[in-house]
Backbone as JSON, one array per atom type, in Angstrom:
{
  "sequence": "MSEIKITRDNFQQEVLQSDIPVLVDFWATWCGPCRMLAPTIEELSREYEGRAKICKLNVDEEPQLAAQFGIVSIPTVKVFRNGAVSGSLVGLRSKAELEGLLR",
  "N": [[-1.5, -4.44, -16.31], [-4.07, -3.34, -13.46], [-4.01, -2.4, -9.52], [-4.67, -4.53, -7.28], [-7.17, -5.34, -5.65], [-7.76, -5.37, -1.98], [-8.81, -7.18, 0.07], [-10.47, -8.34, 3.3], [-11.1, -11.52, 2.65], [-8.73, -11.69, 0.58], [-6.71, -10.78, 1.65], [-4.42, -12.96, 3.04], [-3.78, -14.49, 1.12], [-2.61, -12.73, -1.38], [-1.07, -11.11, 0.17], [0.16, -11.76, 2.4], [1.15, -14.47, 1.05], [2.54, -14.15, -0.98], [4.83, -14.32, -3.38], [6.84, -12.8, -4.32], [8.19, -9.11, -3.34], [4.75, -7.09, -2.1], [3.43, -3.82, -2.7], [1.09, -2.01, -0.64], [-1.65, 0.13, -0.18], [-3.2, 2.48, 1.45], [-5.73, 3.21, 1.42], [-8.69, 5.88, 1.17], [-11.71, 6.75, -0.02], [-12.46, 9.52, 0.25], [-10.39, 10.68, 0.83], [-8.25, 13.16, -0.34], [-5.24, 13.36, -0.77], [-5.04, 10.81, -0.83], [-6.25, 10.47, -3.1], [-4.99, 11.85, -5.07], [-2.29, 10.59, -5.22], [-2.62, 7.98, -6.62], [-2.8, 8.13, -9.47], [-0.01, 7.67, -9.31], [0.22, 5.55, -8.28], [-1.11, 3.16, -10.12], [0.73, 3.9, -11.95], [3.29, 2.68, -11.08], [1.78, -0.6, -10.6], [1.98, -0.88, -12.91], [4.75, -0.8, -14.27], [6.3, -2.19, -12.28], [5.22, -4.84, -13.35], [5.26, -7.57, -12.23], [7.25, -8.24, -11.29], [6.74, -7.07, -8.28], [3.6, -6.64, -6.59], [1.08, -4.64, -6.67], [-1.21, -3.42, -4.69], [-4.71, -2.46, -3.53], [-6.18, -0.97, -0.85], [-8.87, -0.38, 0.82], [-9.73, 2.03, 3.65], [-12.15, 2.58, 4.4], [-13.97, 0.24, 4.38], [-12.6, -1.85, 4.69], [-12.14, -2.4, 7.5], [-10.81, -3.58, 9.88], [-8.13, -4.72, 9.5], [-6.84, -2.42, 8.24], [-6.84, -1.9, 11.19], [-5.0, -3.36, 12.42], [-2.88, -3.22, 11.16], [-2.45, -1.19, 12.22], [-2.89, 1.63, 10.83], [-3.7, 4.68, 11.08], [-3.28, 7.41, 9.76], [-4.06, 8.25, 6.79], [-3.07, 8.65, 2.84], [-1.49, 5.97, 4.08], [1.06, 3.77, 2.64], [2.45, 0.07, 2.8], [5.16, -1.62, 2.49], [5.16, -5.36, 1.89], [7.12, -8.06, 2.74], [7.99, -11.65, 1.57], [5.76, -12.07, 4.2], [6.09, -10.16, 5.69], [5.79, -6.86, 7.12], [8.1, -4.11, 5.96], [8.37, -1.82, 5.12], [7.28, 0.97, 5.26], [5.52, 3.99, 4.21], [3.01, 7.19, 5.31], [1.26, 9.76, 3.81], [1.02, 12.09, 1.87], [3.56, 11.26, -1.15], [6.32, 10.68, -3.18], [6.72, 8.97, -6.5], [9.43, 8.16, -6.09], [10.1, 7.8, -3.47], [8.14, 6.06, -3.4], [9.42, 3.9, -4.7], [11.91, 3.3, -3.06], [11.24, 2.11, -1.64], [10.34, -0.29, -2.23], [12.42, -1.83, -3.3]],
  "CA": [[-1.92, -4.54, -14.71], [-4.49, -2.57, -12.14], [-4.04, -2.41, -8.96], [-4.91, -5.76, -6.9], [-8.01, -4.75, -4.68], [-7.4, -6.06, -1.38], [-10.01, -7.5, 1.6], [-9.73, -9.24, 4.56], [-10.98, -12.42, 2.08], [-7.38, -12.28, 0.13], [-5.57, -10.71, 2.13], [-3.37, -14.21, 2.79], [-3.36, -14.95, -0.37], [-2.06, -11.86, -1.63], [-0.28, -10.52, 0.86], [1.35, -12.45, 2.83], [1.88, -15.18, 0.89], [3.33, -13.94, -2.1], [6.26, -14.76, -3.4], [7.32, -11.19, -4.71], [7.22, -8.24, -2.74], [3.74, -6.17, -2.33], [2.8, -2.59, -2.43], [0.09, -1.63, -0.35], [-1.59, 1.51, -0.21], [-4.17, 1.56, 2.44], [-6.71, 4.06, 1.07], [-9.91, 6.04, 1.83], [-11.9, 7.69, -1.38], [-12.94, 10.72, 0.91], [-9.1, 11.83, 1.53], [-8.0, 14.15, -1.01], [-4.21, 13.11, -0.86], [-5.2, 9.37, -1.67], [-6.76, 10.42, -5.06], [-3.35, 12.48, -5.53], [-1.5, 9.1, -4.54], [-3.99, 7.47, -6.96], [-1.83, 7.73, -10.96], [1.46, 6.75, -9.02], [0.32, 3.95, -7.48], [-1.61, 2.5, -10.89], [2.09, 3.77, -12.74], [3.97, 1.21, -10.34], [1.64, -0.95, -10.95], [2.12, -1.16, -14.32], [6.33, -0.27, -14.35], [6.5, -3.52, -11.98], [4.58, -6.32, -12.94], [5.74, -9.69, -12.53], [8.33, -8.38, -10.36], [5.84, -7.15, -7.4], [2.12, -6.88, -6.83], [0.98, -3.18, -6.25], [-2.63, -2.93, -4.33], [-5.2, -0.94, -2.19], [-7.12, -1.19, 0.62], [-9.95, 0.9, 1.28], [-9.74, 1.59, 4.99], [-13.66, 2.43, 5.02], [-14.54, -0.85, 3.55], [-12.17, -2.76, 5.73], [-11.65, -1.42, 8.89], [-9.81, -4.42, 11.12], [-7.23, -5.09, 8.55], [-6.49, -1.08, 8.8], [-6.67, -1.45, 12.95], [-4.32, -4.85, 12.8], [-1.7, -2.94, 10.68], [-1.98, 0.63, 13.33], [-3.21, 2.94, 9.81], [-3.59, 6.14, 11.55], [-3.66, 8.67, 9.15], [-4.08, 7.6, 5.46], [-2.4, 7.74, 2.75], [0.09, 5.11, 3.91], [1.64, 2.69, 2.02], [3.39, -0.22, 3.26], [5.38, -3.72, 1.62], [5.22, -6.98, 3.12], [8.25, -8.92, 1.87], [8.13, -12.6, 2.79], [3.85, -12.46, 4.82], [6.6, -9.19, 7.41], [6.42, -5.75, 6.55], [9.39, -3.98, 5.2], [9.11, -0.8, 4.78], [6.56, 2.04, 5.37], [5.06, 5.33, 4.35], [2.84, 8.29, 5.58], [1.31, 11.3, 3.51], [1.65, 11.79, -0.03], [4.97, 11.14, -1.13], [7.25, 10.57, -4.65], [7.16, 7.76, -7.42], [10.97, 7.92, -6.15], [9.92, 6.8, -2.15], [7.55, 4.28, -2.92], [10.29, 3.17, -5.63], [12.81, 2.82, -2.7], [10.88, 0.57, -0.45], [10.36, -2.2, -3.19], [14.12, -1.89, -3.53]],
  "C": [[-2.48, -3.69, -14.44], [-4.33, -3.18, -11.27], [-5.45, -3.99, -8.03], [-6.27, -5.3, -5.78], [-8.04, -5.85, -3.26], [-8.79, -5.9, -0.01], [-9.34, -8.31, 1.95], [-9.61, -10.71, 4.02], [-9.64, -12.94, 1.15], [-6.48, -11.62, 0.33], [-4.34, -11.74, 2.76], [-3.1, -14.41, 1.76], [-2.4, -13.68, -1.01], [-1.5, -10.82, -1.13], [0.86, -11.18, 1.12], [1.66, -13.76, 2.18], [2.46, -15.13, -0.3], [4.78, -13.57, -1.68], [7.44, -13.73, -3.51], [6.7, -10.05, -3.87], [5.5, -7.24, -2.8], [3.48, -5.39, -1.6], [1.63, -2.58, -1.49], [-0.44, -0.9, 0.14], [-3.27, 1.29, 0.42], [-4.43, 3.44, 1.87], [-8.09, 5.24, 1.62], [-10.74, 7.02, 0.28], [-12.88, 9.19, -0.85], [-11.65, 11.67, 1.06], [-8.68, 12.06, 0.03], [-6.65, 13.71, -1.43], [-3.83, 11.63, -1.56], [-4.95, 9.74, -2.58], [-5.25, 11.06, -5.51], [-2.65, 11.41, -5.59], [-1.81, 8.26, -6.03], [-3.55, 7.03, -8.5], [-0.42, 7.33, -10.69], [1.1, 5.66, -8.77], [-0.33, 3.22, -8.95], [-0.03, 3.01, -11.42], [3.17, 2.6, -12.76], [3.24, -0.01, -10.74], [1.73, -1.84, -12.75], [3.56, -1.74, -15.3], [6.7, -1.81, -13.36], [5.93, -4.55, -11.67], [5.54, -7.14, -13.29], [7.1, -9.7, -11.48], [7.14, -7.49, -8.83], [4.41, -6.91, -7.53], [1.77, -4.99, -5.55], [-0.71, -3.51, -6.11], [-3.67, -2.27, -3.34], [-6.1, -1.37, -1.5], [-7.81, -0.49, 0.95], [-10.1, 0.74, 2.95], [-11.11, 1.34, 5.55], [-14.24, 0.81, 4.72], [-13.87, -2.19, 4.45], [-10.82, -2.42, 6.85], [-10.8, -2.31, 9.85], [-8.77, -4.83, 9.67], [-6.32, -3.82, 8.58], [-6.07, -1.08, 10.18], [-5.88, -2.74, 12.94], [-3.12, -4.37, 12.31], [-1.71, -1.34, 11.44], [-2.03, 1.56, 12.44], [-3.89, 4.04, 11.05], [-3.77, 7.54, 11.21], [-3.04, 7.5, 7.29], [-3.49, 8.95, 4.22], [-1.76, 6.48, 3.72], [-0.16, 3.75, 3.38], [2.7, 1.94, 2.86], [3.84, -1.15, 2.26], [5.89, -3.88, 2.33], [6.04, -7.74, 1.95], [7.86, -10.67, 3.11], [6.62, -12.54, 4.38], [4.54, -11.37, 6.07], [5.79, -8.02, 6.52], [7.31, -4.79, 6.54], [9.73, -3.01, 5.07], [7.42, 0.1, 4.82], [6.18, 3.08, 5.35], [4.22, 5.93, 4.96], [2.36, 9.13, 4.62], [1.81, 10.05, 1.97], [3.08, 11.84, -1.03], [5.13, 10.63, -2.83], [7.57, 9.4, -4.92], [8.44, 7.09, -6.78], [11.01, 7.27, -4.55], [9.31, 5.89, -2.33], [8.36, 3.53, -4.18], [10.9, 2.02, -4.2], [12.58, 2.1, -1.67], [10.38, -1.1, -1.42], [12.07, -2.4, -3.93], [14.55, -2.95, -2.18]]
}
């Protein structure tokens, strides 16, 4: 399974209404640290298949959603549980740190 691309059209269904934890990677194509984090995000999407959704939200394409969640620096990763943010990390982080958000 690959990451789910999040847009304002599917955010409600994929993130807020999910019955499993959802990790959302707020990123942009021009962001070097975001590109460095991408392989880790991809790895998590395979390893957590069925246990968590791993999603990517391009802040340039969805500025309203980025603003709604106070994204001022990228990459930012937020985990949602039951429609609410349960954890957040800013900057290039290790796989172990990201997994800590999902536990």
